[in-house]
Tab-separated table of C-alpha atoms and ligand atoms in Angstrom:
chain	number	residue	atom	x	y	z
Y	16	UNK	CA	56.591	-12.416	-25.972
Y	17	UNK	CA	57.834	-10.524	-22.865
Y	18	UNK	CA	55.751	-9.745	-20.426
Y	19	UNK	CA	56.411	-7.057	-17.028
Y	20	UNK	CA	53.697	-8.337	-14.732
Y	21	UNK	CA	53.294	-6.356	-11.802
Y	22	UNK	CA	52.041	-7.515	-8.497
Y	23	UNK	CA	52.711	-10.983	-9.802
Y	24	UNK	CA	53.649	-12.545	-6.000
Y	25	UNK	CA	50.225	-11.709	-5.350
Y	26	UNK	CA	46.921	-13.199	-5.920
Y	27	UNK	CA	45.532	-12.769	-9.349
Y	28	UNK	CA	48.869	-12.075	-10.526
Y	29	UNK	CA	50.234	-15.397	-9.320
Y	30	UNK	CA	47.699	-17.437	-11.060
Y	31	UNK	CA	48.074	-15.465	-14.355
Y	32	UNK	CA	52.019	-15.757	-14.289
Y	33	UNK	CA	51.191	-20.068	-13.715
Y	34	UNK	CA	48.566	-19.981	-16.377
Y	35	UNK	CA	50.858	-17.948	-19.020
Y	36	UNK	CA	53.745	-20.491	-18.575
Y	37	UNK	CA	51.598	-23.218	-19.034
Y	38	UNK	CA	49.953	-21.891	-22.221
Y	39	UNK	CA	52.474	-19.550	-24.248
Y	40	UNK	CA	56.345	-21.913	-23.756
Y	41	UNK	CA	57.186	-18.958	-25.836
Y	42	UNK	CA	56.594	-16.464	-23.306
Y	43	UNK	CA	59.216	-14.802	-20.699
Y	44	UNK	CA	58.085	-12.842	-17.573
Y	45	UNK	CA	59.305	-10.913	-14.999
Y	46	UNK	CA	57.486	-10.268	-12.068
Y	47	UNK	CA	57.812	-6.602	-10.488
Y	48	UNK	CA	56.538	-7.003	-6.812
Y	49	UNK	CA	57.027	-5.301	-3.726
Y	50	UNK	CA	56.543	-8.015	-1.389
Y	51	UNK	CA	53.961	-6.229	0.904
Y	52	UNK	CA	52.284	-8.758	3.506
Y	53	UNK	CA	50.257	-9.776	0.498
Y	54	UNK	CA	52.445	-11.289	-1.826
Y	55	UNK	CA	53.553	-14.792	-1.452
Y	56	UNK	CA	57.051	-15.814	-2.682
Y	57	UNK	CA	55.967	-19.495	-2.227
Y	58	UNK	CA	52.842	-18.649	-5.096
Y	59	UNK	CA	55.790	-18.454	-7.794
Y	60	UNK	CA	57.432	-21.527	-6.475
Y	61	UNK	CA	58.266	-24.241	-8.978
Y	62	UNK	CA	58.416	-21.799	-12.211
Y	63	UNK	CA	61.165	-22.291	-14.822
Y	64	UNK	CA	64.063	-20.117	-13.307
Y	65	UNK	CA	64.994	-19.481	-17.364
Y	66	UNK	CA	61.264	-17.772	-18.253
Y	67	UNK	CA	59.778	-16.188	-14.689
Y	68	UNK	CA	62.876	-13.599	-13.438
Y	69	UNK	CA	61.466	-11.999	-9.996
Y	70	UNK	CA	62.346	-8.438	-9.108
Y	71	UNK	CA	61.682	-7.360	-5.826
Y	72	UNK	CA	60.517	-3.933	-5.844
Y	73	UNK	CA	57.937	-0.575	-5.636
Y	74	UNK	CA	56.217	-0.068	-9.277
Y	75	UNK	CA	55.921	3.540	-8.005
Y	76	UNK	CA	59.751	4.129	-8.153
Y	77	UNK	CA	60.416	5.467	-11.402
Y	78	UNK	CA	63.768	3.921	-11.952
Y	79	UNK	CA	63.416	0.445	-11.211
Y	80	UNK	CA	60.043	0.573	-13.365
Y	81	UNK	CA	61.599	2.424	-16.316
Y	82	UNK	CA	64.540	-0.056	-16.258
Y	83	UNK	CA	62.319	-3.199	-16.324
Y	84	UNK	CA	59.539	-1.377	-18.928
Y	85	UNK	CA	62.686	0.376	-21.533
Y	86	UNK	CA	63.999	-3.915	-22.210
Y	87	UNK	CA	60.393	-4.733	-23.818
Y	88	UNK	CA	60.728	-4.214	-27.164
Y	89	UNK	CA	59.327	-6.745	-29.073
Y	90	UNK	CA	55.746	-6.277	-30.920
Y	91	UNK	CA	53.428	-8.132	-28.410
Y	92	UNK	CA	55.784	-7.471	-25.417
Y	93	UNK	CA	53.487	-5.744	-22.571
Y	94	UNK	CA	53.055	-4.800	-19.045
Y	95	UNK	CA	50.164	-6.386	-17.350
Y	96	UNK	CA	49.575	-4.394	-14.490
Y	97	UNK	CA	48.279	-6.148	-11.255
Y	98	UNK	CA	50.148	-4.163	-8.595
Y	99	UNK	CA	47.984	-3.143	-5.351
Y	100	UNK	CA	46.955	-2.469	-2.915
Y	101	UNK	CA	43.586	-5.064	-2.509
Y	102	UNK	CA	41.773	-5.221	0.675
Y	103	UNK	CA	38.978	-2.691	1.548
Y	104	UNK	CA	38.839	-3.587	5.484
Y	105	UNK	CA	42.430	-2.222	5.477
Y	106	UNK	CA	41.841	0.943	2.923
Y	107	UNK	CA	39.549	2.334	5.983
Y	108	UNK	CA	41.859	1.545	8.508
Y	109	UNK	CA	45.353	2.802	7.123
Y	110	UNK	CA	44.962	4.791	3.677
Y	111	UNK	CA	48.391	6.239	2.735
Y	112	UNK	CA	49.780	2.913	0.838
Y	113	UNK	CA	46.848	2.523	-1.297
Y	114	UNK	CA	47.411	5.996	-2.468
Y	115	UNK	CA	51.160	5.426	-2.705
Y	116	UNK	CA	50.558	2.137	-4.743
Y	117	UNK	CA	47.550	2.375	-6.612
Y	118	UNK	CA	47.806	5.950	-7.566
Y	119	UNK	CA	51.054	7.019	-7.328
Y	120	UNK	CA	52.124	3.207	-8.946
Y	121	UNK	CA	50.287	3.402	-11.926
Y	122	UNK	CA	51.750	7.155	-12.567
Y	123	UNK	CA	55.105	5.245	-12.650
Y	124	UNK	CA	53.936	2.780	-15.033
Y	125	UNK	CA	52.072	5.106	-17.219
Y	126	UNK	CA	55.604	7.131	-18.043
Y	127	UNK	CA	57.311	4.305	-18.561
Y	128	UNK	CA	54.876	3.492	-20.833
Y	129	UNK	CA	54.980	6.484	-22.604
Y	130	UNK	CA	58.754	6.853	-22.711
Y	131	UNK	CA	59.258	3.508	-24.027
Y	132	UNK	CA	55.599	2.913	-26.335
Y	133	UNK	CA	55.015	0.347	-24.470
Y	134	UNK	CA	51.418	-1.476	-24.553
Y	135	UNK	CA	50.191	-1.829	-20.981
Y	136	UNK	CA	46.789	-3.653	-19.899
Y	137	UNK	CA	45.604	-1.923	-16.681
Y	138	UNK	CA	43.725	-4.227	-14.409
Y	139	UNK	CA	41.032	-2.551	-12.110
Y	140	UNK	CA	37.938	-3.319	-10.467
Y	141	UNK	CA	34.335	-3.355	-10.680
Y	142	UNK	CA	34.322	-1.369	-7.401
Y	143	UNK	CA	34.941	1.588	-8.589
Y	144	UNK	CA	30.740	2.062	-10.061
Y	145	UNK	CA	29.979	2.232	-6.134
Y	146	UNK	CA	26.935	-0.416	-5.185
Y	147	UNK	CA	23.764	-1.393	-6.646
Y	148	UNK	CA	20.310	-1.700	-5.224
Y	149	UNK	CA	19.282	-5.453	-4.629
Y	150	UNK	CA	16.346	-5.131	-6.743
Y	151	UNK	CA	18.347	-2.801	-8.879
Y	152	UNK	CA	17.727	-4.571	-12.721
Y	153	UNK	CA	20.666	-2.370	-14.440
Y	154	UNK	CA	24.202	-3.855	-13.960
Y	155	UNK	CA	27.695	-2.092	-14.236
Y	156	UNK	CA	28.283	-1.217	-17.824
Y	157	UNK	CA	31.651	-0.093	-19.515
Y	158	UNK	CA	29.762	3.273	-19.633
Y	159	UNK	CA	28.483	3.274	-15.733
Y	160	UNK	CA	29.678	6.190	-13.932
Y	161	UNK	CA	31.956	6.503	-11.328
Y	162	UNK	CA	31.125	6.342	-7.688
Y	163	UNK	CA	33.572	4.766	-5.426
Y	164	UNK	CA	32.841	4.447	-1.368
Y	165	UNK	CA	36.152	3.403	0.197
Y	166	UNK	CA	39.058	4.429	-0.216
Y	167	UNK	CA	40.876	1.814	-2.118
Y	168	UNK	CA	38.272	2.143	-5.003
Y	169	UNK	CA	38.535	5.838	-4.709
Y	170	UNK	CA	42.393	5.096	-5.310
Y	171	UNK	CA	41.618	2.218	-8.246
Y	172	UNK	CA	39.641	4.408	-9.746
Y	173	UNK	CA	42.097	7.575	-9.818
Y	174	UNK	CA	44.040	4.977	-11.205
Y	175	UNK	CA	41.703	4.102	-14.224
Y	176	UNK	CA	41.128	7.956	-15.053
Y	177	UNK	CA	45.053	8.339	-15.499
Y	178	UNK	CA	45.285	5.451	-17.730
Y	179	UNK	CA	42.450	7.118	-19.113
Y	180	UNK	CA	43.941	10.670	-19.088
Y	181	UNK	CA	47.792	8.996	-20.752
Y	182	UNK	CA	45.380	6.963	-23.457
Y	183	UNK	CA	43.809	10.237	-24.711
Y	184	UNK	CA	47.039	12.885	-24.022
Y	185	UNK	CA	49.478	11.048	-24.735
Y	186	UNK	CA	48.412	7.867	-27.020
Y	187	UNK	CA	50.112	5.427	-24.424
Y	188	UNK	CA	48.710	1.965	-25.762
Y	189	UNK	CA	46.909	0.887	-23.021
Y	190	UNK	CA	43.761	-1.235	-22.394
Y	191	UNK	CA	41.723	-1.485	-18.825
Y	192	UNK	CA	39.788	-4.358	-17.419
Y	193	UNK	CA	37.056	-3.873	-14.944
Y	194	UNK	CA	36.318	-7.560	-12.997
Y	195	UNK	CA	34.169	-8.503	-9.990
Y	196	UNK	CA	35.291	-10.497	-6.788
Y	197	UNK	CA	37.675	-13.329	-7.755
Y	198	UNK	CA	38.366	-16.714	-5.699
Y	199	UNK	CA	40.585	-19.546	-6.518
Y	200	UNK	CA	44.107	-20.275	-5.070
Y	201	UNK	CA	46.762	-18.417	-3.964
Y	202	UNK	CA	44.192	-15.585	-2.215
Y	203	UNK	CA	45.218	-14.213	0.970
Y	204	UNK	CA	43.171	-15.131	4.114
Y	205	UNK	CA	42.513	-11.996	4.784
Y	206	UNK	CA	39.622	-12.072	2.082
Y	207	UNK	CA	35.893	-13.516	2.583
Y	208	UNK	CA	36.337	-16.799	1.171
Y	209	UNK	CA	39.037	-18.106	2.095
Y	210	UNK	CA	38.947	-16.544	5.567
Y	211	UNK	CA	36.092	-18.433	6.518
Y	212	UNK	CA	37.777	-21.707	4.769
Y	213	UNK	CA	40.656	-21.466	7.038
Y	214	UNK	CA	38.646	-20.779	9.935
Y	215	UNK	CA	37.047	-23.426	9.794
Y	216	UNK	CA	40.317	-25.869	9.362
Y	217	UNK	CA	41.123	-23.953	12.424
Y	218	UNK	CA	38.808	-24.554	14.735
Y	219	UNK	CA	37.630	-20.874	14.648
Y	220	UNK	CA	34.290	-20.260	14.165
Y	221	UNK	CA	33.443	-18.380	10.383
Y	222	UNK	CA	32.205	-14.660	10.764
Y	223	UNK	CA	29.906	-13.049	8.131
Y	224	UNK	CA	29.882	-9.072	7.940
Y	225	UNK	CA	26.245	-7.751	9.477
Y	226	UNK	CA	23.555	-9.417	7.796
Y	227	UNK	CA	24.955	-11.022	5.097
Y	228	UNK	CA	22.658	-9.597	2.568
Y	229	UNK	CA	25.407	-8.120	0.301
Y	230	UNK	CA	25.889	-9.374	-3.117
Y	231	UNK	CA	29.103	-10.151	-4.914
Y	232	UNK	CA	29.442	-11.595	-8.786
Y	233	UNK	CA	31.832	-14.327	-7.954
Y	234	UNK	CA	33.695	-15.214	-10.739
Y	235	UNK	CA	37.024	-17.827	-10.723
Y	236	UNK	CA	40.240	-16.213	-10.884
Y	237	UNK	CA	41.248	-18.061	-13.991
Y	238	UNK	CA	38.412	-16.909	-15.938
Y	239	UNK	CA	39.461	-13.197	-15.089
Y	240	UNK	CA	43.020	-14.229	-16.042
Y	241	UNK	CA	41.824	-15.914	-19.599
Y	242	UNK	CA	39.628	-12.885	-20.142
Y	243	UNK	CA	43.170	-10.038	-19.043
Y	244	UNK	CA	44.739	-12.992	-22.402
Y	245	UNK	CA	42.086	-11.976	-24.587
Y	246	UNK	CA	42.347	-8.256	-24.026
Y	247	UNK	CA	45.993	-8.641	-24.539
Y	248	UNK	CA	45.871	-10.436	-27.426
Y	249	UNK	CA	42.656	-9.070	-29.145
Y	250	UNK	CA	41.602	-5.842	-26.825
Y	251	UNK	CA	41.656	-2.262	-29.032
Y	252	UNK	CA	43.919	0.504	-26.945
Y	253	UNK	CA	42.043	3.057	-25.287
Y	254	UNK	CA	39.076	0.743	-24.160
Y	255	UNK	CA	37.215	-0.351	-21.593
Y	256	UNK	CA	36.344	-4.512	-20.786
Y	257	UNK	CA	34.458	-5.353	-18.062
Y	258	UNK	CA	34.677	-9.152	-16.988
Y	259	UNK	CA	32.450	-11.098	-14.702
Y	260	UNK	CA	30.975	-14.529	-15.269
Y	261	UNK	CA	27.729	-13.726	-13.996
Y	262	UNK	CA	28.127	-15.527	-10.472
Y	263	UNK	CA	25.930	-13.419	-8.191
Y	264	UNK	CA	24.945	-14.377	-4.720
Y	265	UNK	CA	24.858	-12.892	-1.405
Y	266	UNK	CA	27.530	-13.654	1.328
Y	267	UNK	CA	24.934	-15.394	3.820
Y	268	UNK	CA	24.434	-17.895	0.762
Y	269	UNK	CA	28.557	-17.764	0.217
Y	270	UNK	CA	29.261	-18.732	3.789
Y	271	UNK	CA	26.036	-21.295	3.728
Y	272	UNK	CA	27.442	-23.266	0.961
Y	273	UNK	CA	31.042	-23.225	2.377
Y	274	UNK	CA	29.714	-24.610	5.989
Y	275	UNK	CA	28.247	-27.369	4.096
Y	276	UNK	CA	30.352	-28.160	1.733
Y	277	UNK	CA	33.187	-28.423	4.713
Y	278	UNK	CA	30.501	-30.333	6.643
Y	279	UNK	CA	30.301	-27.143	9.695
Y	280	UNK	CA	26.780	-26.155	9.323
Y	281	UNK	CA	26.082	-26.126	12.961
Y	282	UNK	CA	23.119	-28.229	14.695
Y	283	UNK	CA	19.613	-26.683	15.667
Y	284	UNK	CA	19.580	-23.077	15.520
Y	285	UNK	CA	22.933	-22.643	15.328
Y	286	UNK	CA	24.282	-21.649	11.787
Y	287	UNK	CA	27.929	-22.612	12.476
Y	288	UNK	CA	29.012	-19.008	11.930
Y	289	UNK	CA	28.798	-15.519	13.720
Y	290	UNK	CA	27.520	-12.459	12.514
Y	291	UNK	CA	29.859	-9.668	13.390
Y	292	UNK	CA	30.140	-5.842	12.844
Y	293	UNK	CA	29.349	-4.445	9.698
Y	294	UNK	CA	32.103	-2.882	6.963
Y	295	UNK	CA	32.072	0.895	7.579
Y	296	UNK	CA	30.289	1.738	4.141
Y	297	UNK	CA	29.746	-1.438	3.117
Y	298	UNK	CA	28.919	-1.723	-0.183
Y	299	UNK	CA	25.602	-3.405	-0.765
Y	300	UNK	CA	26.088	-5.238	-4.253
Y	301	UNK	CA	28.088	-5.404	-7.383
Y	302	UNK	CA	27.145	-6.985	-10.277
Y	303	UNK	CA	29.039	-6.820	-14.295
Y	304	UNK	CA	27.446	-6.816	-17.816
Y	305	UNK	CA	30.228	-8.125	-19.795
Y	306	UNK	CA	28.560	-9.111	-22.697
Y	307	UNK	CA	30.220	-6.595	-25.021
Y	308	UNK	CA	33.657	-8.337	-23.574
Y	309	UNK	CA	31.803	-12.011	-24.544
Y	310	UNK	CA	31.363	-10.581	-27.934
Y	311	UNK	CA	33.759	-8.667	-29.288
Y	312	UNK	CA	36.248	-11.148	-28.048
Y	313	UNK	CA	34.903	-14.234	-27.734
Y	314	UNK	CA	35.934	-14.963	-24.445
Y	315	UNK	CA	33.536	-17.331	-22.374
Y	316	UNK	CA	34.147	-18.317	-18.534
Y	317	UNK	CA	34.748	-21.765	-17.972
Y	318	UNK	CA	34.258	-22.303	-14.245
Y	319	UNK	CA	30.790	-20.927	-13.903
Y	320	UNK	CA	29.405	-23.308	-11.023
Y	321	UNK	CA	30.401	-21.711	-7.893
Y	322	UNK	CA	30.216	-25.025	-6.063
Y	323	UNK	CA	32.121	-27.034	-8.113
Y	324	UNK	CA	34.819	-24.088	-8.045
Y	325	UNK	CA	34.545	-23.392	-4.161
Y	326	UNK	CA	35.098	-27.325	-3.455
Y	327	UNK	CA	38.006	-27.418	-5.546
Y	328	UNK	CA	38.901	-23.960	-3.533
Y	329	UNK	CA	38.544	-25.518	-0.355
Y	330	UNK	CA	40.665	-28.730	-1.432
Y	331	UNK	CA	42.920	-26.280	-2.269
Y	332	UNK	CA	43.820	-25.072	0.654
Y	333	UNK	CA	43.303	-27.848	2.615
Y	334	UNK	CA	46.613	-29.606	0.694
Y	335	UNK	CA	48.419	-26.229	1.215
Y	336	UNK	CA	48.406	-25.304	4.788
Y	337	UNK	CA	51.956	-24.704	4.661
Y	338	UNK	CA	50.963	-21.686	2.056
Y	339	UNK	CA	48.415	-20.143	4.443
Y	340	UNK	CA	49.137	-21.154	7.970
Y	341	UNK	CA	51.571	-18.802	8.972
Y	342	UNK	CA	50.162	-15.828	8.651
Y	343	UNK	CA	46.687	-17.151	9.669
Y	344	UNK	CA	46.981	-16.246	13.397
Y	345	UNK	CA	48.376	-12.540	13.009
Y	346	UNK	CA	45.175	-12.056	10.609
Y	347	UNK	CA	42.392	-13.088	12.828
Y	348	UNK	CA	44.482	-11.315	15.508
Y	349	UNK	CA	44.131	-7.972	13.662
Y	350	UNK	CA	40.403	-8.479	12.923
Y	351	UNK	CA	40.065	-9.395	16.574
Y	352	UNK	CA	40.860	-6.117	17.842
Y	353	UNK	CA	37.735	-4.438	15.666
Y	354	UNK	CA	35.116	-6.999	15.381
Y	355	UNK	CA	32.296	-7.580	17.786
Y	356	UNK	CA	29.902	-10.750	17.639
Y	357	UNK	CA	26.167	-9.493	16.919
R	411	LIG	P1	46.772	-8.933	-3.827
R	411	LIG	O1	46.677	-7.983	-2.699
R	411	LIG	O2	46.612	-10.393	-3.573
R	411	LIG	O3	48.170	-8.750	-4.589
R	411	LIG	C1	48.685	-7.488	-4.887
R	411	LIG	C2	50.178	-7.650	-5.165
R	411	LIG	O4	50.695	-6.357	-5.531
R	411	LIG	C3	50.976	-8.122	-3.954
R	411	LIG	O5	51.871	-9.146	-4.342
R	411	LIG	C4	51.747	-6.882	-3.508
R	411	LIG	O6	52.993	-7.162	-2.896
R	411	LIG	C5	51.911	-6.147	-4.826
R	411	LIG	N1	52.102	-4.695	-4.657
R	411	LIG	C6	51.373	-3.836	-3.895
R	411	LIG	N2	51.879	-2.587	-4.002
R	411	LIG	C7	52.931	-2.667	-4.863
R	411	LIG	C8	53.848	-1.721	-5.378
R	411	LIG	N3	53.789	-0.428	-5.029
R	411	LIG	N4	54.797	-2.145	-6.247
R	411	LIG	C9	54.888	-3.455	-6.600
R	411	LIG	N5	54.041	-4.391	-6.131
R	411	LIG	C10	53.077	-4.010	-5.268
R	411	LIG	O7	45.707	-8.418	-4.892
R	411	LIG	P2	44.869	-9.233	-5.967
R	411	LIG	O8	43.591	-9.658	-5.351
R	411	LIG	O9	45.746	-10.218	-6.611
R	411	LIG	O10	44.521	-8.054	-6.988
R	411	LIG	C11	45.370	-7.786	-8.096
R	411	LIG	C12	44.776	-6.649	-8.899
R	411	LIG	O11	43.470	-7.011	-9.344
R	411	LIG	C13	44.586	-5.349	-8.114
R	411	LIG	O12	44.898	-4.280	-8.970
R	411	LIG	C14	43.118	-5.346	-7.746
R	411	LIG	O13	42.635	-4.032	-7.598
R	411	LIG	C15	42.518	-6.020	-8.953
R	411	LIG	N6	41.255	-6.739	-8.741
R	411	LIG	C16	41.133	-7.658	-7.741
R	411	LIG	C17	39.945	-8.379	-7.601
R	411	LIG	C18	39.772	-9.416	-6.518
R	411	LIG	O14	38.670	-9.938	-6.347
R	411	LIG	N7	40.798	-9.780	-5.781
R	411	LIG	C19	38.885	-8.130	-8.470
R	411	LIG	C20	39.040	-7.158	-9.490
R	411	LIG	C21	40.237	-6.486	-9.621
R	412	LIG	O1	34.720	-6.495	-6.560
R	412	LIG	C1	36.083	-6.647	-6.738
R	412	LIG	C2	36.798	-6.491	-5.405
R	412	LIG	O2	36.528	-7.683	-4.668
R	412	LIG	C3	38.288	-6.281	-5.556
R	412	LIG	O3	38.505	-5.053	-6.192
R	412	LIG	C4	38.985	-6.279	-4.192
R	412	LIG	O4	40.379	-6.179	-4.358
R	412	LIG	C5	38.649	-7.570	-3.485
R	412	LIG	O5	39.213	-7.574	-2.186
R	412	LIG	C6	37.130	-7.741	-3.393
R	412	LIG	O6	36.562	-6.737	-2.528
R	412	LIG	P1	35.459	-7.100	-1.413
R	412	LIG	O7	35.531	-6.086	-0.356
R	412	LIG	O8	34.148	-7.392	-2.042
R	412	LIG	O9	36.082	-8.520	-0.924
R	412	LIG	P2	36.249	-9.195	0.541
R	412	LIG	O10	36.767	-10.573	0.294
R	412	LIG	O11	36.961	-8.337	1.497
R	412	LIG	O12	34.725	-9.312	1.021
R	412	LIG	C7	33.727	-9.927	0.240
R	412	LIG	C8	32.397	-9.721	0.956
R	412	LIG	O13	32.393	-10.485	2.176
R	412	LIG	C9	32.162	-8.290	1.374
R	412	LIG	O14	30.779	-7.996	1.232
R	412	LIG	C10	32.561	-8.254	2.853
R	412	LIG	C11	32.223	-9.641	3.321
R	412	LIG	N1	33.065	-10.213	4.392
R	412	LIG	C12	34.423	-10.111	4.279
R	412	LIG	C13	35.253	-10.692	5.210
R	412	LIG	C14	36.758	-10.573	5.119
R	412	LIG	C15	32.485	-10.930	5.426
R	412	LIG	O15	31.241	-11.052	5.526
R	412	LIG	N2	33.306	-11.520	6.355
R	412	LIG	C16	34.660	-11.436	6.290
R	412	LIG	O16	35.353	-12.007	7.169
């Protein structure tokens, strides 16, 4: 099996690239990345030089995308496309790469695709249903409608309708996946979790987004990664798989439980953490049905107790400060110039 994984310096893509080693020794990948601030060489570190080849490049330029896509020719060869671009906070501030990467990247992929009937797994987000109520009893469905609020979901999901659009036109062999907020290692500390992780093996005080009363359906990223397996090995083309391991909770209760669990809950009234401003159309809550993934796949998450799977986060990147540490001051720095304590 050959496998074109793009976005594979990055954070779900790194873990999937370790976990696809470790469980198919027939398997050969090669990772398509562009290296943006997000992608870690040092996640791919360690990897059999003979099975993980590492191309540095844009997914959106047609030629280096063709070239890789035309050499997999083998029956269960595939791309397994992971290239973006990820963080909301910094869709607001600076659109233009998001479009350029998650639009006009998955149009690259899609012809080479097509010109080469290649199967490609498309891997998208739960973000682009919009929010949910907190009392709201429905959950996202493969059959929820569209309704994204920032612009990188707006861009994931003008992704998703051109898979969509090169499925139906065209009959390019391609499968999505729709999956909620992932943790684990190898995620950039730009994200919630482990922002507030590092901070506090900083010295620097946690900060939680208004409130904290928005949910997310945590899920680890190795059960998203053993769920993208499944698709690829028993998904139909042309559908639809949401994944989520049913892991809701709101971030107050998320940052709670990481203060504790790193022993910096604060004394009296004092939390340990700062409220700060809010996201610019935050969305409220997100939450995934994916039974019909459970069943018509049999796929079952393993790492379902958040705790368990944050403390093994946290020991995580307590052990790998050299990972993490170097770009942790230029991060806070940036959020420093647009956050205000509450
Ligand atoms: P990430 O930001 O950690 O990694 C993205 C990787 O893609 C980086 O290595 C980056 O260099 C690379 N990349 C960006 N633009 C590229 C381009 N034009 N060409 C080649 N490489 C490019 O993101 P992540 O959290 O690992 O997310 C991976 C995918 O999963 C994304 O498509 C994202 O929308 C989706 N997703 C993420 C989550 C989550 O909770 N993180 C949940 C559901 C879906
Ligand atoms: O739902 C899937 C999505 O999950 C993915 O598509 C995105 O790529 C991924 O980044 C994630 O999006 P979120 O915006 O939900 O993740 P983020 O880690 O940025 O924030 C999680 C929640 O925590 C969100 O409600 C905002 C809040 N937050 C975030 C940061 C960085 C804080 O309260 N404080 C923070 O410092």
């Amino acid at each position: 099996m050959r496998l074109v994984v793009t976005g594979g310096a990055g954070f779900i893509g790194a873990n999937f690239v370790h976990t696809v080693v470790r469980q198919h020794p027939d398997a050969h990948l090669t990772v398509l990345d562009s290296m943006t601030y997000a992608a870690n060489r040092a996640s791919l570190a360690g990897l059999p030089a003979d099975r993980v080849e590492v191309v540095e490049g844009d997914c959106a330029d047609p030629v280096v995308t063709d070239r890789l896509v035309a050499r997999l020719t083998g029956p269960q060869d595939a791309v397994v496309h992971f290239a973006a671009e990820s963080h909301n906070d910094n869709s607001l501030a600076t659109p233009w790469p998001f479009v350029h990467s998650n639009i006009v990247g998955t149009y690259a992929v899609l012809e080479a695709c097509r010109s080469h009937d290649v199967r490609l797994h498309h891997v998208s987000t739960d973000e682009v249903y919009g929010d949910l109520q907190l009392d709201d009893p429905a959950k996202f469905t493969p059959e929820t409608a569209y309704n994204p609020s920032s612009p990188y979901s707006a861009t994931k999901a003008g992704a998703d309708m051109l898979v969509r659009a090169w499925v139906r036109s065209f009959g390019v062999r391609a499968t999505l996946s729709n999956c909620s907020n992932n943790y684990g290692p190898y995620q950039h500390v730009e994200k919630f979790i482990p922002r507030q992780i590092t901070n506090i093996l900083t010295g620097v005080r946690p900060r939680l987004y208004g409130s904290g009363a928005n949910v997310r359906d945590w899920i680890h990223v190795d059960d998203h990664n053993s769920a993208v397996l499944a698709i690829l090995e028993r998904g139909e083309p042309g559908r639809t798989y949401l994944i989520g391991a049913d892991g809701e909770c709101s971030n107050l209760e998320v940052m709670r439980l990481i203060c504790e669990l790193m022993g910096a809950s604060g004394a009296g009234s004092d939390p340990g953490f700062d409220h700060v401003t809010d996201r610019p159309g935050h969305d409220l809550r997100y939450a995934i049905d994916a039974s019909a993934t459970r069943d018509e796949l049999g796929w079952q998450p393993q790492h379902t107790d958040l705790r368990e799977g944050l403390s093994a986060t946290i020991g995580w990147y307590r052990d790998n400060r050299d990972w993490w540490e170097p770009v942790k001051a230029q991060v806070e720095a940036k959020y420093a110039r647009t956050e205000k304590v509450l």
